[in-house]
Amino acid sequence: MKIYVSGLYSGGNPQPGVGITRSLRQGYPDATLVGVEYSNRSSGIHWPQLDEVWLQRPWDELNLSAHGDAIRALLDGGALWISGSDLESMWLASVFPEGHANLLTPNAAALARITKPQVEAHEGLPVQIPPYIPTDRSDWDLHAFCRKHDWRVWLKGPYYDAVRTRSWDSFEAVRNALAKVWNTERLFLQSHVTGYEESVMLCAYEGELLGCVRMRKREITEEGKTWAGDVSEVDEAFLTPLRRIIHELNWTGGGELEMVRDADGKLWLLEMNPRFPAWVHGATIAGVNLPALLVEGATGVAAQRPEPGRGEFTRVVVEVPVRSEFPLPPLPEHLGGGAGHSLKHPSGLPALAERLHKLNVLDGGDNESSSGGDAPTVPNTMVEDLLAQDFNRIETPAWVFMESTAVDTFKRAAAMAHTLSTNQTRVTNAYSIKTNPDARLIKLALDSGFMAEGISLLELHKALKVGFRPDQLILNGPGKWWPEGMIPKEQIHAVFCDSAPDLKKTVAALKSGELKAKIVGVRIRTPHIPSRFGIALDTPETFKSLVESIATLPEDTGFGVHFHMASSNIGVKAWWRLFDSMLRWCQSLERLTGRTIEVLDIGGGWFPDDWHNVDHSDFAKAVKRAQAALPNVGQIISEPGKAMAQPTMALAMRVLETQEEDGEITEAVVDASIAELPMYFHYPHRVLTQDRGGDWKTLKRGKSQLMGRLCMEHDVVAANIELPEGTRAGDVLVFCDAGGYDRSMSYVFGRG
Amino acid sequence: MYLAEVETRAVQATEVPEVTSCTAKWDSWPASTISHHGQACCEIAREWMLANDFSQLGDAAALTGPRWLPKKYPWGPSPWPMHWCEAVGRKKLDCGAHQAISQELFTARGVQSRPAQFVQQFSEDATRHWGHKWGEDQVPAGWIDGDVIYHEGCAVTVDGDEVKLWDASAGWWIDPQQSGGYGALLNVRIFDPSAEAPQSLSWGGRQLAVNRWNAV
Ligand SMILES: Cc1ncc(COP(=O)(O)O)c(C=O)c1O
Ligand SMILES: [Zn+2]
Ligand SMILES: [Zn+2]
């Protein structure tokens, strides 16, 4: 008996070839085992239990049809083939569309039905698929997915690779890298599931499930790979549907379902692999040898049974001698002074992926139809606002005030506050002035029933100038008493202290009569949240001193509690959880200080779409929870800044120059820059341009880079955008969603 | 599992280690509880523990073990009796304190939890060092007996009479698949003084009688 085993890479993220070899050797001591590899850098070729090594050139150098013919000859000659690589299995399925009795890999139809992330074939198994979104959606939608899932997301490649991306700039960087390696835009973002990882490994021949085991990971490497595990039987509730699915797929070969079990015991399926996992020999040690069982199923030749084991296995690092016929190749030269290290895919799997795209065995590659994905949508008011401008007369770069969008935004916020208010508790908006101190926005806030929230006395004075009354002002932040001597003479609505010294200072100012405020409160920082603001509650000592200092607040002012954490950063679900966490701390404070909380200020920090699309019932329920926890709360203040301001201004710019390659614009220089778009790295901006017919269209992702006018390396205002054909110097581009911190934190640079 | 063969694999009778004397030694030990001065000092401390647990849990399921507790207060010698205001001020807490506090945390989350006592197998090398450590702090080490130790944790209700065993000091769930050896759980006693206490609780497929020692 002669068995070919491929996938001998044996680094930190190993392929299963060595494990399959060890298991086959246990089951068939006399079989001839031939290791197949596509790189002499894959250390598994030196595994001593291999009788022979069939070393091929890396995938980019191989003649695929000759290689296919050679394998057919081997199989026809009676040899068996077990593949240890997903891509090789996919390629083999295309070479042998009818299968081959000696080819122990799944057929093409079965492979199509286990494609990540949906893994269609999972239907019927007691598992769920974690939420995901394909990256051919617009950046705007992808960013929304990340916020929705609290930035606990993985960006995954179509075959291999998964990277946690915790922010927009890291997402963009990883997307570029993965798309380049695998030559496809077909990546996907998937929500993280917290839990313990476990797998089910199986083997089947022509649709008959021959055996399977469950393995729980007990030690995990930094890359998330198994280092130790325990092996047990698959329970009936899983086994019954699995048997049916394997039958329906007419599965042949090894396979693995990778899952996470959450704290409630629910299973989430991450992927189904068309091959044995690298830990396959761990199960053999535990008494279940699936590679041997597969060969037995295919040939009818009985395998020697392994000794029943204790059910637990671990890995160790083992040195083996190098085969004399395959001496080690030299280590490649350090590239550009970098650290020299081994290659991640020595056999050239990315090259194989690219060739399979070209052969249409796999989707993707250069022939992808819509690589730019969907174009984002914008509200009608934005288009109306742009149509109202005469861009021929606008000198660029220029901020465009989107008036009807602004009016609509404030109107919606006012309506929401009105709807959420109850007899017991008023919900009030307070416009965060710093987010964009443009007087038009402050006036809109005033006219929409907002209060005004400032972080300096200068901001309060600006609000007063626009027409706010003192009793509509809220003072916040760590530097709120700056500049000296500007505390309003009249009573303001509320002051929230940011630290213990701030609280002392405020109490003194109240006592001396320098400050008059209806409500005085504290900003708290709940544990587990990285922030420099507010009074920390993460040690029992700070909590105790907070409790004690609240007792020093004058009895004749009302008491309030404030927190602020940007949901745009931590995510929407995490923000609501924080809201409840704050309620919990407020209850403790009421109980321990004897002071009742009259005002709850929940800060700002929402991304506009999250704020305006927030489920009113979610919010209404939160108001109810607040009332239940703190029966004396008469007012809940929210302080939206960017949720109001961001959509209300756009940045218009002109193209200064374009560069083309093969008739496509690869780079364009514009007269704007990151000095006007400092938030470029934090969230996507929707970009519009007017077509020759005068319609405004949003631009999709594409292959052009928009470079700012500054002589700065990182001044790239769009890294991957599709410019309309015929774009030339003088054309106007409009970056929407620039009315928040882009506007207020823009700086003067490169203007002489 | 080999599906073609209806293989009734002989369940290997694992040796049950000799433990009789050990459980006898700790038979009269109650599960640890934290005392309360009945004043603001303890009330503030207790509120902090409970509110902090709520924040630490985040959006995780209520059945997630409070691993933040031994992370903030690593396992180490602790003098008894212990009040809440003393517990929060300590650098280290022993398993009795971890158990007693975790108990309150689970209860505050609305999860039922009962104190549990464990007898665990280690080695003379391990217990000798622990003995020194406790000695340095002048805290008695009656929890050590040769290569076996007494330890505490929580029996947390999953569903009905089914429980999971939380080692509140190690920050992990004890695996019901026990096969002896270093760190193995030899005996367990779950307390439930209430009138409605069940006769027994189920843990990973085995039944544990309540209020008395069970050999694992
Ligand atoms: C206390 C407070 N309120 C409101 C805001 C407004 O936040 P945003 O503009 O992100 O909505 C901030 C911003 O940092 C803040 O610190
Ligand atoms: Zn006390
Ligand atoms: Zn202990």
Short mmCIF file of C-alpha atoms in Angstrom, two decimals, chain A residues 330-575:
data_model
loop_
_atom_site.label_atom_id
_atom_site.label_comp_id
_atom_site.label_asym_id
_atom_site.label_seq_id
_atom_site.Cartn_x
_atom_site.Cartn_y
_atom_site.Cartn_z
CA PRO A 330 19.97 29.36 2.52
CA LEU A 331 17.96 31.87 4.53
CA PRO A 332 16.87 34.71 2.21
CA GLU A 333 18.72 38.00 2.49
CA HIS A 334 17.26 40.54 4.90
CA LEU A 335 14.94 42.68 2.87
CA GLY A 336 15.62 46.38 3.26
CA GLY A 337 17.34 45.92 6.60
CA GLY A 338 14.38 44.05 8.09
CA ALA A 339 14.53 41.00 10.32
CA GLY A 340 15.25 37.84 8.40
CA HIS A 341 12.68 35.15 9.04
CA SER A 342 11.08 32.22 7.34
CA LEU A 343 8.33 32.55 4.84
CA LYS A 344 4.70 32.27 5.86
CA HIS A 345 3.60 30.38 2.76
CA PRO A 346 6.80 28.74 1.50
CA SER A 347 5.00 26.58 -1.04
CA GLY A 348 3.37 29.59 -2.65
CA LEU A 349 -0.27 28.99 -1.73
CA PRO A 350 -1.19 32.60 -2.61
CA ALA A 351 0.18 31.93 -6.09
CA LEU A 352 -1.99 28.83 -6.27
CA ALA A 353 -5.02 30.90 -5.23
CA GLU A 354 -4.29 33.37 -8.01
CA ARG A 355 -3.96 30.59 -10.58
CA LEU A 356 -7.20 29.01 -9.39
CA HIS A 357 -8.95 32.37 -9.81
CA LYS A 358 -7.70 32.51 -13.38
CA LEU A 359 -8.89 28.96 -14.02
CA ASN A 360 -12.25 29.90 -12.48
CA VAL A 361 -11.87 27.10 -9.96
CA LEU A 362 -12.21 29.81 -7.32
CA ASP A 363 -14.13 33.07 -7.39
CA GLY A 364 -12.12 36.24 -7.25
CA GLY A 365 -8.97 37.58 -8.80
CA ASP A 366 -8.61 40.23 -11.49
CA ASN A 367 -11.75 39.08 -13.25
CA GLU A 368 -13.88 40.02 -10.26
CA SER A 369 -16.83 41.89 -11.64
CA SER A 370 -17.41 44.58 -9.05
CA SER A 371 -14.20 44.90 -7.12
CA GLY A 372 -15.16 48.35 -5.87
CA GLY A 373 -18.16 46.99 -4.00
CA ASP A 374 -21.33 48.90 -3.40
CA ALA A 375 -21.45 52.68 -3.55
CA PRO A 376 -22.57 54.18 -0.24
CA THR A 377 -25.90 55.94 -0.11
CA VAL A 378 -26.42 59.48 1.16
CA PRO A 379 -29.63 61.12 2.39
CA ASN A 380 -31.55 63.13 -0.19
CA THR A 381 -31.00 66.32 1.77
CA MET A 382 -27.26 66.04 1.13
CA VAL A 383 -27.80 65.91 -2.60
CA GLU A 384 -30.24 68.85 -2.37
CA ASP A 385 -27.68 70.81 -0.41
CA LEU A 386 -25.02 70.15 -3.01
CA LEU A 387 -27.34 71.04 -5.87
CA ALA A 388 -27.99 74.37 -4.15
CA GLN A 389 -24.32 75.31 -4.45
CA ASP A 390 -22.64 76.89 -7.44
CA PHE A 391 -19.30 75.14 -7.36
CA ASN A 392 -17.99 77.22 -10.27
CA ARG A 393 -17.89 80.15 -7.90
CA ILE A 394 -16.43 78.35 -4.89
CA GLU A 395 -12.74 78.59 -4.22
CA THR A 396 -11.46 75.28 -2.93
CA PRO A 397 -10.80 73.72 -0.55
CA ALA A 398 -14.02 74.96 0.99
CA TRP A 399 -16.39 73.96 3.74
CA VAL A 400 -19.91 73.62 2.44
CA PHE A 401 -22.68 74.12 4.99
CA MET A 402 -25.36 71.54 4.22
CA GLU A 403 -28.27 73.58 5.40
CA SER A 404 -31.26 71.35 4.82
CA THR A 405 -29.31 68.37 6.18
CA ALA A 406 -28.52 70.39 9.30
CA VAL A 407 -32.12 71.50 9.80
CA ASP A 408 -33.32 67.95 9.35
CA THR A 409 -30.71 66.54 11.74
CA PHE A 410 -31.64 68.90 14.57
CA LYS A 411 -35.34 68.43 13.91
CA ARG A 412 -35.00 64.67 14.27
CA ALA A 413 -33.03 64.96 17.48
CA ALA A 414 -35.62 67.33 18.94
CA ALA A 415 -38.43 64.97 17.98
CA MET A 416 -36.64 62.05 19.57
CA ALA A 417 -36.13 63.89 22.86
CA HIS A 418 -39.80 64.85 22.83
CA THR A 419 -40.94 61.27 22.19
CA LEU A 420 -38.72 59.83 24.89
CA SER A 421 -39.71 62.31 27.59
CA THR A 422 -42.23 61.13 30.15
CA ASN A 423 -44.13 62.93 32.88
CA GLN A 424 -41.55 61.74 35.32
CA THR A 425 -38.39 62.26 33.31
CA ARG A 426 -37.57 64.86 30.69
CA VAL A 427 -35.07 63.86 28.02
CA THR A 428 -33.02 66.88 26.95
CA ASN A 429 -30.45 67.37 24.24
CA ALA A 430 -27.46 69.57 24.92
CA TYR A 431 -25.35 70.52 21.92
CA SER A 432 -21.64 69.83 22.45
CA ILE A 433 -20.20 73.13 21.31
CA LYS A 434 -16.62 72.00 20.85
CA THR A 435 -17.56 69.43 18.24
CA ASN A 436 -18.31 72.29 15.90
CA PRO A 437 -18.66 75.80 17.36
CA ASP A 438 -20.12 77.24 14.16
CA ALA A 439 -22.71 79.83 15.22
CA ARG A 440 -25.24 78.47 12.69
CA LEU A 441 -25.21 75.11 14.44
CA ILE A 442 -25.41 76.63 17.92
CA LYS A 443 -28.40 78.69 16.74
CA LEU A 444 -30.08 75.62 15.28
CA ALA A 445 -29.56 73.88 18.61
CA LEU A 446 -31.15 76.80 20.44
CA ASP A 447 -34.12 76.81 18.08
CA SER A 448 -34.52 73.04 18.46
CA GLY A 449 -34.94 73.12 22.22
CA PHE A 450 -31.39 72.03 23.03
CA MET A 451 -29.33 73.13 25.98
CA ALA A 452 -25.69 74.00 25.31
CA GLU A 453 -22.76 72.06 26.70
CA GLY A 454 -19.36 73.70 26.97
CA ILE A 455 -15.96 72.54 28.12
CA SER A 456 -14.61 76.04 28.72
CA LEU A 457 -15.96 79.35 29.87
CA LEU A 458 -15.25 80.72 26.39
CA GLU A 459 -17.67 78.16 24.95
CA LEU A 460 -20.35 79.15 27.46
CA HIS A 461 -19.91 82.80 26.45
CA LYS A 462 -20.27 81.89 22.82
CA ALA A 463 -23.54 80.12 23.60
CA LEU A 464 -24.75 83.16 25.52
CA LYS A 465 -23.85 85.38 22.56
CA VAL A 466 -25.86 83.22 20.18
CA GLY A 467 -28.88 83.57 22.48
CA PHE A 468 -28.85 80.79 25.08
CA ARG A 469 -29.98 81.74 28.58
CA PRO A 470 -27.58 80.96 31.46
CA ASP A 471 -30.00 78.37 32.83
CA GLN A 472 -29.60 76.43 29.57
CA LEU A 473 -25.86 75.94 30.00
CA ILE A 474 -23.96 72.87 31.13
CA LEU A 475 -20.29 73.05 32.04
CA ASN A 476 -18.09 69.96 31.70
CA GLY A 477 -14.55 68.78 31.22
CA PRO A 478 -11.18 68.88 32.94
CA GLY A 479 -10.39 72.54 32.12
CA LYS A 480 -13.79 74.05 32.58
CA TRP A 481 -12.67 77.07 34.67
CA TRP A 482 -10.53 78.38 31.86
CA PRO A 483 -10.13 81.28 31.20
CA GLU A 484 -10.14 82.75 34.67
CA GLY A 485 -12.70 85.35 35.60
CA MET A 486 -15.37 84.33 33.09
CA ILE A 487 -17.80 82.37 35.28
CA PRO A 488 -21.31 83.57 34.34
CA LYS A 489 -22.87 85.75 37.06
CA GLU A 490 -26.28 84.11 36.75
CA GLN A 491 -27.18 80.56 37.74
CA ILE A 492 -26.29 78.00 35.10
CA HIS A 493 -28.01 74.67 34.73
CA ALA A 494 -25.35 72.13 35.65
CA VAL A 495 -21.69 71.62 36.40
CA PHE A 496 -20.08 68.19 36.38
CA CYS A 497 -16.78 67.73 38.18
CA ASP A 498 -14.10 65.74 36.41
CA SER A 499 -11.83 64.91 39.34
CA ALA A 500 -11.59 65.04 43.12
CA PRO A 501 -9.71 68.41 43.07
CA ASP A 502 -12.28 69.75 40.60
CA LEU A 503 -15.02 68.75 43.03
CA LYS A 504 -13.26 70.59 45.87
CA LYS A 505 -12.83 73.68 43.74
CA THR A 506 -16.47 73.62 42.67
CA VAL A 507 -17.72 73.26 46.24
CA ALA A 508 -15.55 76.24 47.25
CA ALA A 509 -16.85 78.35 44.34
CA LEU A 510 -20.45 77.49 45.26
CA LYS A 511 -19.87 78.38 48.90
CA SER A 512 -18.21 81.71 48.04
CA GLY A 513 -21.06 82.56 45.69
CA GLU A 514 -18.71 82.85 42.70
CA LEU A 515 -20.58 80.01 41.00
CA LYS A 516 -24.31 79.45 40.89
CA ALA A 517 -25.57 76.16 39.49
CA LYS A 518 -28.87 74.35 39.81
CA ILE A 519 -27.21 70.97 39.58
CA VAL A 520 -23.73 69.96 40.65
CA GLY A 521 -22.55 66.51 39.86
CA VAL A 522 -19.63 64.25 39.15
CA ARG A 523 -18.41 62.62 36.00
CA ILE A 524 -17.64 59.00 36.76
CA ARG A 525 -15.39 56.61 34.92
CA THR A 526 -16.70 53.09 35.29
CA PRO A 527 -14.04 50.38 35.62
CA HIS A 528 -12.71 48.48 32.66
CA ILE A 529 -12.96 51.52 30.35
CA PRO A 530 -9.79 53.20 29.19
CA SER A 531 -10.32 56.95 29.62
CA ARG A 532 -8.48 59.87 31.15
CA PHE A 533 -11.67 61.59 32.25
CA GLY A 534 -13.92 61.44 35.24
CA ILE A 535 -13.45 60.09 38.72
CA ALA A 536 -12.20 56.52 38.48
CA LEU A 537 -14.15 53.83 40.28
CA ASP A 538 -11.71 51.04 39.63
CA THR A 539 -10.30 50.81 43.12
CA PRO A 540 -12.20 50.57 46.41
CA GLU A 541 -10.12 53.51 47.67
CA THR A 542 -11.17 55.98 44.95
CA PHE A 543 -14.75 54.84 45.33
CA LYS A 544 -14.66 55.41 49.07
CA SER A 545 -13.22 58.89 48.69
CA LEU A 546 -15.85 59.74 46.07
CA VAL A 547 -18.60 58.65 48.44
CA GLU A 548 -17.08 60.82 51.14
CA SER A 549 -16.60 63.90 48.98
CA ILE A 550 -20.16 63.81 47.63
CA ALA A 551 -21.17 64.41 51.24
CA THR A 552 -19.45 67.82 51.04
CA LEU A 553 -21.75 69.08 48.28
CA PRO A 554 -24.12 71.81 49.50
CA GLU A 555 -27.57 70.50 50.32
CA ASP A 556 -29.33 73.27 48.42
CA THR A 557 -28.00 72.28 44.98
CA GLY A 558 -29.32 69.30 43.10
CA PHE A 559 -27.06 66.33 42.51
CA GLY A 560 -26.30 64.68 39.18
CA VAL A 561 -24.04 62.08 37.62
CA HIS A 562 -22.43 62.24 34.20
CA PHE A 563 -20.53 59.82 32.02
CA HIS A 564 -19.25 60.07 28.49
CA MET A 565 -17.71 57.38 26.34
CA ALA A 566 -17.78 57.51 22.56
CA SER A 567 -20.00 54.73 21.27
CA SER A 568 -18.36 55.42 17.90
CA ASN A 569 -15.18 53.94 19.42
CA ILE A 570 -16.38 51.27 21.79
CA GLY A 571 -19.41 50.20 19.79
CA VAL A 572 -23.13 50.49 20.20
CA LYS A 573 -23.80 47.41 22.32
CA ALA A 574 -20.87 48.16 24.59
CA TRP A 575 -22.21 51.68 25.05
#
